[in-house]
Coordinates of C-alpha atoms in Angstrom, one line a residue:
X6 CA 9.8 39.8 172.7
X7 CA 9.5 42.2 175.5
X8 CA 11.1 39.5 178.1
X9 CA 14.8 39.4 177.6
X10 CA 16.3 35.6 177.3
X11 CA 17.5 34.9 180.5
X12 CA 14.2 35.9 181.9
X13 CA 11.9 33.9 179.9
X14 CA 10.0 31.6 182.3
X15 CA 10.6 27.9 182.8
X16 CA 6.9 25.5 181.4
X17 CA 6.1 25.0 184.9
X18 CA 6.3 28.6 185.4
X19 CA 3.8 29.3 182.8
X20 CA 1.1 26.6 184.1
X21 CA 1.0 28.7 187.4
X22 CA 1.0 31.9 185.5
X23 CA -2.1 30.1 183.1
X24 CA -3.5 29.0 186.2
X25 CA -4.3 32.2 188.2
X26 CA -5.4 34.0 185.2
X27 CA -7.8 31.0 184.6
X28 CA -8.6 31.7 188.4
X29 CA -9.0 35.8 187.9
X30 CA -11.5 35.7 184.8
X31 CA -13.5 33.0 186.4
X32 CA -12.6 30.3 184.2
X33 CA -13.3 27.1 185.5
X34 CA -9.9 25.2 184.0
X35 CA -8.7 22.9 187.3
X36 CA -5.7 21.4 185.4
X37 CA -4.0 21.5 182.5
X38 CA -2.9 17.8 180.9
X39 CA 0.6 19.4 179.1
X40 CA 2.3 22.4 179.6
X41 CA 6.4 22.3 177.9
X42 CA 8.2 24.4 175.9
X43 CA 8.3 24.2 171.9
X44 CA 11.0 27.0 171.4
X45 CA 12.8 29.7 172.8
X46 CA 9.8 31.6 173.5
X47 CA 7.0 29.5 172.5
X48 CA 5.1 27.2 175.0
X49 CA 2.4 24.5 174.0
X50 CA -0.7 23.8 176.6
X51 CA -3.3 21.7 176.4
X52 CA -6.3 20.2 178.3
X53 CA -7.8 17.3 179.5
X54 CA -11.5 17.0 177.9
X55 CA -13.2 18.3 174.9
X56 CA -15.4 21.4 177.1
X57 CA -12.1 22.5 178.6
X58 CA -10.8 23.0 175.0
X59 CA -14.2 24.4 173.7
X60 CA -14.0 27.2 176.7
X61 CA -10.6 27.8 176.2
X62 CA -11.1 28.0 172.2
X63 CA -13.8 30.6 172.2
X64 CA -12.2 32.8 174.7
X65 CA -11.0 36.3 174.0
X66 CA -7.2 36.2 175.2
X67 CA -5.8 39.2 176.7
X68 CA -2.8 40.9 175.0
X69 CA -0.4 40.6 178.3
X70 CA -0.2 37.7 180.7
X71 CA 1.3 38.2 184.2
X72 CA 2.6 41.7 183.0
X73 CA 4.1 39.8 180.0
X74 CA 3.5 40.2 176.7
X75 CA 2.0 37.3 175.0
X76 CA 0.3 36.1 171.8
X77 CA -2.2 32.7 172.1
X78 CA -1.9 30.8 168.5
X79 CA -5.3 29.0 168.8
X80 CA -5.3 25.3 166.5
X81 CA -7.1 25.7 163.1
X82 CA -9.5 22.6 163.2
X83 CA -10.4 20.7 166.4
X84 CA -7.7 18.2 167.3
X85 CA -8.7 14.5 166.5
X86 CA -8.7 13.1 169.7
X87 CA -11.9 15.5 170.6
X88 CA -13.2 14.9 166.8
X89 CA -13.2 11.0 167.1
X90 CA -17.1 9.5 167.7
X91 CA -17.3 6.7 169.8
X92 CA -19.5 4.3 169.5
X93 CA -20.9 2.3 172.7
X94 CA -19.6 -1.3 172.4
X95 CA -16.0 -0.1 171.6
X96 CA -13.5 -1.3 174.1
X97 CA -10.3 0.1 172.8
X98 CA -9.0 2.8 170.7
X99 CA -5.7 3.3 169.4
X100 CA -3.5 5.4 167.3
X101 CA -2.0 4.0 164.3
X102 CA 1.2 5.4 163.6
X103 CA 3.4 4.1 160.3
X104 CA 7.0 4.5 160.4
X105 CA 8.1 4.0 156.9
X106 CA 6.2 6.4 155.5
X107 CA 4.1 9.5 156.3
X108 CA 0.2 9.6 155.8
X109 CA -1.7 12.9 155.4
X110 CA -4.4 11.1 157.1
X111 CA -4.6 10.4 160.7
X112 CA -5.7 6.6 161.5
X113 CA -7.4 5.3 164.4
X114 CA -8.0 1.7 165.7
X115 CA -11.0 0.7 167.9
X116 CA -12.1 -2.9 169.1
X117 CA -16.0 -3.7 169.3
X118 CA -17.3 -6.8 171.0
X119 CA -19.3 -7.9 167.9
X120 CA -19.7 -6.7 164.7
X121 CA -23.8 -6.1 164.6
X122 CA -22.9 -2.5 166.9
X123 CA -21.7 -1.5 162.9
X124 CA -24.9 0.4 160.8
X125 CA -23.1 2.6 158.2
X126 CA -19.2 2.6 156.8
X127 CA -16.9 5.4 158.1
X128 CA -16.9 8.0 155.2
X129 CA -14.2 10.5 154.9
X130 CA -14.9 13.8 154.4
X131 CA -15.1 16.0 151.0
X132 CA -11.5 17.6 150.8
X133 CA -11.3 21.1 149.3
X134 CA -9.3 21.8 146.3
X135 CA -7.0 25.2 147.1
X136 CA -3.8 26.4 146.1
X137 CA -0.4 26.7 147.9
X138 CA 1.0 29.2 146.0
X139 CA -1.9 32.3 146.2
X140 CA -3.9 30.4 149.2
X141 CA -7.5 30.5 147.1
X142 CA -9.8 28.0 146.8
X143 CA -11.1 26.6 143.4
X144 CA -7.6 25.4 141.9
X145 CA -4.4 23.8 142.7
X146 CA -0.9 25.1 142.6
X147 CA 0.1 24.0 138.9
X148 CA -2.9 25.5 137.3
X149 CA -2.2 29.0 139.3
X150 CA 0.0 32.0 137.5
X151 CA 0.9 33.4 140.8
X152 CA 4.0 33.2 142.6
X153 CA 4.4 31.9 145.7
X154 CA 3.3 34.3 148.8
X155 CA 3.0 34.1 152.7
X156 CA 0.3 31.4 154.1
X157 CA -0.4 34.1 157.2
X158 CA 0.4 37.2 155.7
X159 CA -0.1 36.9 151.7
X160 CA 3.1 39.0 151.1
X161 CA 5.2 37.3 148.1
X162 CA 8.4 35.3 148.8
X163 CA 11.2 37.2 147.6
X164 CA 13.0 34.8 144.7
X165 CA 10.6 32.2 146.0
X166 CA 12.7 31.3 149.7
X167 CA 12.9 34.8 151.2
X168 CA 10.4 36.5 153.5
X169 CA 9.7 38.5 156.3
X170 CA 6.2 37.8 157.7
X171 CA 4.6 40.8 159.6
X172 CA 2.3 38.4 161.6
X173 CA -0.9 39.9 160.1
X174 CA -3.7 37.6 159.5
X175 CA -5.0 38.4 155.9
X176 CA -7.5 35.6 154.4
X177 CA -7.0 35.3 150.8
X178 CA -10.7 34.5 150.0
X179 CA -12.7 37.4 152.1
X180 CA -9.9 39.3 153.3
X181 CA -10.2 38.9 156.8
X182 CA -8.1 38.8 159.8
X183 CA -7.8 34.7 159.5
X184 CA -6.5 32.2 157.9
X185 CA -6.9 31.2 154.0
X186 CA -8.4 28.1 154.9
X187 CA -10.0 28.6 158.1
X188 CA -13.4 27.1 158.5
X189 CA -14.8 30.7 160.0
X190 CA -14.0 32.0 156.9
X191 CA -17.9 32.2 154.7
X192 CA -16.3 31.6 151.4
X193 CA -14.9 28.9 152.7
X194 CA -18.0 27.5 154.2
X195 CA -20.1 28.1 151.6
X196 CA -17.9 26.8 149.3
X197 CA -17.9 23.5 151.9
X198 CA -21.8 23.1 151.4
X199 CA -21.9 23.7 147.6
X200 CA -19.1 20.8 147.3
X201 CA -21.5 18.6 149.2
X202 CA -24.4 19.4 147.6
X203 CA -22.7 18.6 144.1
X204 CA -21.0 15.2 145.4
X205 CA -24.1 14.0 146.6
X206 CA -25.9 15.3 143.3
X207 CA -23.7 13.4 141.6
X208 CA -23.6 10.1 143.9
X209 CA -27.3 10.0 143.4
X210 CA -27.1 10.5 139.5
X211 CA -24.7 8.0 139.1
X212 CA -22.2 10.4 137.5
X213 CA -19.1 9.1 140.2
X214 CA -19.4 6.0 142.8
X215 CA -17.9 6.3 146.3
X216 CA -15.7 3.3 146.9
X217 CA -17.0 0.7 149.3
X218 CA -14.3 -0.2 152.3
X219 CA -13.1 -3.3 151.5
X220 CA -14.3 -3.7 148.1
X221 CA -11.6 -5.7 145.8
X222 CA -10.5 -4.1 143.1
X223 CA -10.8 -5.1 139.8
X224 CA -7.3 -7.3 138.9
X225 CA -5.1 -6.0 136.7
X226 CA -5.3 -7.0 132.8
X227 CA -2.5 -6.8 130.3
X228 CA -3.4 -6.8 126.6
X229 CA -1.0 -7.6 123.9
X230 CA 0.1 -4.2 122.6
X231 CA 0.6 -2.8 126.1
X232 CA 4.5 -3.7 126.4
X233 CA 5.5 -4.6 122.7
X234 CA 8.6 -6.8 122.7
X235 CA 12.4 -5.3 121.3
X236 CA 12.8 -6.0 118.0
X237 CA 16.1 -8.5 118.9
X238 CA 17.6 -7.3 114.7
X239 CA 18.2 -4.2 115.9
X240 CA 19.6 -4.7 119.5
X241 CA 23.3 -4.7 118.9
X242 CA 24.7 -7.6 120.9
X243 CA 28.4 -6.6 121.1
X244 CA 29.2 -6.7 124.4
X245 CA 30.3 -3.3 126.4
X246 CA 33.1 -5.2 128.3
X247 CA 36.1 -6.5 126.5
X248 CA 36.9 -9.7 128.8
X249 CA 39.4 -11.8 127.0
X250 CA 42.6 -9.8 127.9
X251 CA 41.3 -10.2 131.5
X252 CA 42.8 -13.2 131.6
X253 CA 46.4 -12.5 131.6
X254 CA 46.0 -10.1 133.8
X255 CA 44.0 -12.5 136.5
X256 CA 46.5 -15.3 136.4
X257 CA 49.9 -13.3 138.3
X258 CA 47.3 -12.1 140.8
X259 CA 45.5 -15.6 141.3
X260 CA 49.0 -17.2 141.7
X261 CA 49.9 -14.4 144.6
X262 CA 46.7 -15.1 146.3
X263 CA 47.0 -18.9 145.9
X264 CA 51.0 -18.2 147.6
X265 CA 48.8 -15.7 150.2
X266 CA 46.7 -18.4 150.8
X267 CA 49.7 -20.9 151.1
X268 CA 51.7 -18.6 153.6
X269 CA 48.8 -18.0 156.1
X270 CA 48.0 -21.5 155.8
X271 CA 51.6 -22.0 157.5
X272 CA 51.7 -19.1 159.7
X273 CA 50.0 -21.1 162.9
X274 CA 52.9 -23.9 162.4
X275 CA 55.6 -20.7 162.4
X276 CA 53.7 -19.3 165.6
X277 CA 53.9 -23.0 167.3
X278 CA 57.8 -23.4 166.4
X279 CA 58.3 -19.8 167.6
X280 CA 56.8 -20.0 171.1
X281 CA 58.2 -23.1 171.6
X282 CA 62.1 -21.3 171.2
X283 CA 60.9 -19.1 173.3
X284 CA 60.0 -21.1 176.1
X285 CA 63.5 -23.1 175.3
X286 CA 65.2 -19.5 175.9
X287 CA 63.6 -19.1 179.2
X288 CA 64.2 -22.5 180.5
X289 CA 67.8 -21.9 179.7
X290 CA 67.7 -18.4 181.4
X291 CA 66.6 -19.6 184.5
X292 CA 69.1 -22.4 184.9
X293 CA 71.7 -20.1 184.4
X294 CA 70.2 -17.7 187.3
X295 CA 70.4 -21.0 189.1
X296 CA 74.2 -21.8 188.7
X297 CA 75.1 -17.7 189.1
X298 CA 73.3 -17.6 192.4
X299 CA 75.4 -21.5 193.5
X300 CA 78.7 -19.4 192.2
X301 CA 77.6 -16.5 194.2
X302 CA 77.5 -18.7 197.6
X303 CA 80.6 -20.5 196.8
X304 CA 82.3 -17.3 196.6
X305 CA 80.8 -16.4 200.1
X306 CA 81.8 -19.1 201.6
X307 CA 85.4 -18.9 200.7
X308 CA 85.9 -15.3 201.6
X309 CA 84.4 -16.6 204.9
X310 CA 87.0 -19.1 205.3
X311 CA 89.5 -17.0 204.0
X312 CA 88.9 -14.5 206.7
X313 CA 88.8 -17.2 209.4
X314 CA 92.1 -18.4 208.3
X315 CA 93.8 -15.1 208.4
X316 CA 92.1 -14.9 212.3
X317 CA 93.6 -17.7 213.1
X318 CA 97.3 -16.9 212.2
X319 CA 97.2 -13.5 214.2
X320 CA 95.7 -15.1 217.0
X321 CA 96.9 -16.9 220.3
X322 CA 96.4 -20.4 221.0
X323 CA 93.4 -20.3 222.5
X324 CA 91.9 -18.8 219.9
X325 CA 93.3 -21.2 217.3
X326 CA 92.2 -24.4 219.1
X327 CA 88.0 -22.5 218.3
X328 CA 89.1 -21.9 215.1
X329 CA 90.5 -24.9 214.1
X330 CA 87.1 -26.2 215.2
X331 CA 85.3 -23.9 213.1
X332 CA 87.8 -24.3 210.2
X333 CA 86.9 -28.6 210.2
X334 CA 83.4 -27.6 209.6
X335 CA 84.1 -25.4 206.9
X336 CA 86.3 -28.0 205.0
X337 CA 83.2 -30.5 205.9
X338 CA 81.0 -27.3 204.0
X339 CA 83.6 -27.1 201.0
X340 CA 83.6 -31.1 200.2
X341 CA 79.9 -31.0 200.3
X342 CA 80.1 -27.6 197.4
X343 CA 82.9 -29.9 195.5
X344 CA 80.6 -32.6 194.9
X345 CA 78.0 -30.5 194.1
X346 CA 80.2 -29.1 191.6
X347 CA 81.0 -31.8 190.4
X348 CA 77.6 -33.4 190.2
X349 CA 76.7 -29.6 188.2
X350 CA 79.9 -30.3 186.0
X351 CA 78.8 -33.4 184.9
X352 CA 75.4 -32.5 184.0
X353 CA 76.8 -29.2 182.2
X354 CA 79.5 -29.2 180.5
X355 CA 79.7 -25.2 179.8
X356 CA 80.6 -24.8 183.5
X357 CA 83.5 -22.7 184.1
X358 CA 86.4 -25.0 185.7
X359 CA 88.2 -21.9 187.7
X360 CA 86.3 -21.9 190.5
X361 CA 86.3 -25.3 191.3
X362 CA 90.3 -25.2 190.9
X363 CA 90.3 -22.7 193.5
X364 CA 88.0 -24.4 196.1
X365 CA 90.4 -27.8 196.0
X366 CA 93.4 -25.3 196.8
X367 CA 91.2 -23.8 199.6
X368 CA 90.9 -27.1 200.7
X369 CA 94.2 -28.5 200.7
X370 CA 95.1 -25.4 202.0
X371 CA 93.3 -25.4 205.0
X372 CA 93.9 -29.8 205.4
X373 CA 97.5 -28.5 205.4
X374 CA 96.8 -25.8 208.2
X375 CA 95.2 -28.8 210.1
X376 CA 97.3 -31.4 210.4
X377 CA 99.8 -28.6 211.6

């Protein structure tokens, strides 16, 4: 807490800061396997071998770090993948890891060459009974009158959610400056031996019988009176859904899904006929375009005779002789445009008649002009 937040040190940060105190009290640590942050100021470390932990485990931390202050939370138990005996003729180990569901237990698969390398069964070890409400060993949580109280500190919840933990280790059993359930703890360890020494009293005295891996339990066996059949007198068999005025009330709606049906049914054949006016539509679009853009050059063509015509009559003879030449070719231009016309007339009868008028009088016109 003495490090403000936009000061706290990055995870790489912190190895090198681990590093040269390792280097300063002499502790031979070379490298550390994981170093990365697990809150806003909270780091987890970890090393690569079982001595390295051991060394690391049983060292007195110092109270500041690199002129920080700092508090080392050291595991409870020794972590599984340093607890885990090998045996020689394994070849593989694994972790078994079930997503559906969580285990309490933590599973392990190994792979042996052959199966003589086996002399005993793996047996599990003897579990203490202890309460999570008081923290004390002997008795579980719905047999205990306490309420519920700090796992760290012992200090009560407040209405059984609240609490403000003054980060004081106080052990339940002893009262020491540990956990409740630490395995430091004596009454915890002598209660550990006594178990054992009871368990394999009884084991040997036939009192309990450890199960056997992979034994087969014994199948299940129903007897007679175990599930005793309803009495079907007193079962009232009325149904609790009235269903015959359902049926007036299903036949409108069937009939207007059956028309639903019908109409969709019909819609592709509406879509076909549809596209196909528009395609009609366009077809007659363009060949209008067609015939504007022909009216548009007929109209060209008379305003160009029309104006070689009026050059002629205002100029000398010279001039007229070039034009008349000119003019013949433009009466050759206008019969080819009549029988075009005509041609266009014949194959649509919607074709405005006025223009073509006008082009035989331009014609005659200029034949006129001609011959004079």
């Amino acid at each position: 807490a003495s490090v403000e937040s936009k000061n706290i040190p990055s995870s790489i940060q912190v190895a090198i800061m681990l590093k040269k105190l390792f280097a300063d009290n002499q502790i031979p640590i070379k490298e550390l396997s994981m170093c990365v942050q697990a809150g806003e100021r909270r780091f987890k470390f970890a090393v690569g071998d079982k001595a390295n932990f051991l060394t690391l485990f049983n060292w007195t931390w110092p109270e500041e770090i690199d002129n920080k202050k700092a508090e080392i939370i050291k595991p409870h138990s020794l972590p599984h993948c340093y607890a885990l005996v090998t045996i020689p003729a394994a070849v593989g180990f694994s972790s078994i890891h079930y997503h559906h569901r969580q285990r309490p237990s933590y599973d392990v698969r190994f792979t042996v060459r052959s199966l003589e390398q086996y002399q005993t069964a793996l047996l599990t070890g003897y579990r203490l009974t202890y309460c999570t409400a008081c923290w004390k060993i002997g008795h579980m949580k719905d047999k205990c009158q306490s309420s519920l109280s700090c796992r760290k500190c012992l200090a009560p919840y407040t209405n059984g959610v609240k609490h403000s933990c003054q980060d004081i280790f106080n052990c339940a059993q002893c009262g020491g400056n540990h956990y409740s359930l630490d395995s430091i703890c004596p009454v915890v360890k002598q209660y550990k031996e006594e178990l054992k020494l009871a368990v394999d009293k009884a084991l040997t005295s036939g009192a309990i019988k450890r199960s056997i891996p992979g034994e087969v339990s014994r199948p299940f066996q129903q007897h007679a009176n175990d599930f005793p059949s309803l009495n079907q007198a007193k079962v009232n068999s009325h149904s609790a859904w009235t269903t015959s005025g359902n049926q007036f009330l299903h036949s409108p709606l069937k009939k207007e899904m059956s028309d639903l049906v019908v109409t969709i049914k019909a819609l592709p054949e509406t879509m076909i006929r549809t596209e196909k006016s528009f395609n009609d539509l366009n077809n007659r679009i363009e060949a209008q375009y067609k015939r504007t853009v022909l009216h548009c050059n007929s109209i060209y063509a008379i305003i160009d005779t029309v104006q070689i015509m009026s050059s002629w009559v205002q100029g000398n003879s010279n001039e007229r002789t070039k034009l008349k030449t000119n003019i013949n070719k433009s009466i050759e231009n206008l019969q080819k445009w009549k029988n075009n016309w005509i041609r266009t007339k014949a194959m649509n009868p919607m074709l405005p008649s006025l223009l073509h008028t006008l082009l035989q009088q331009t014609a005659l016109s200029i034949t006129t002009i001609t011959g004079k």
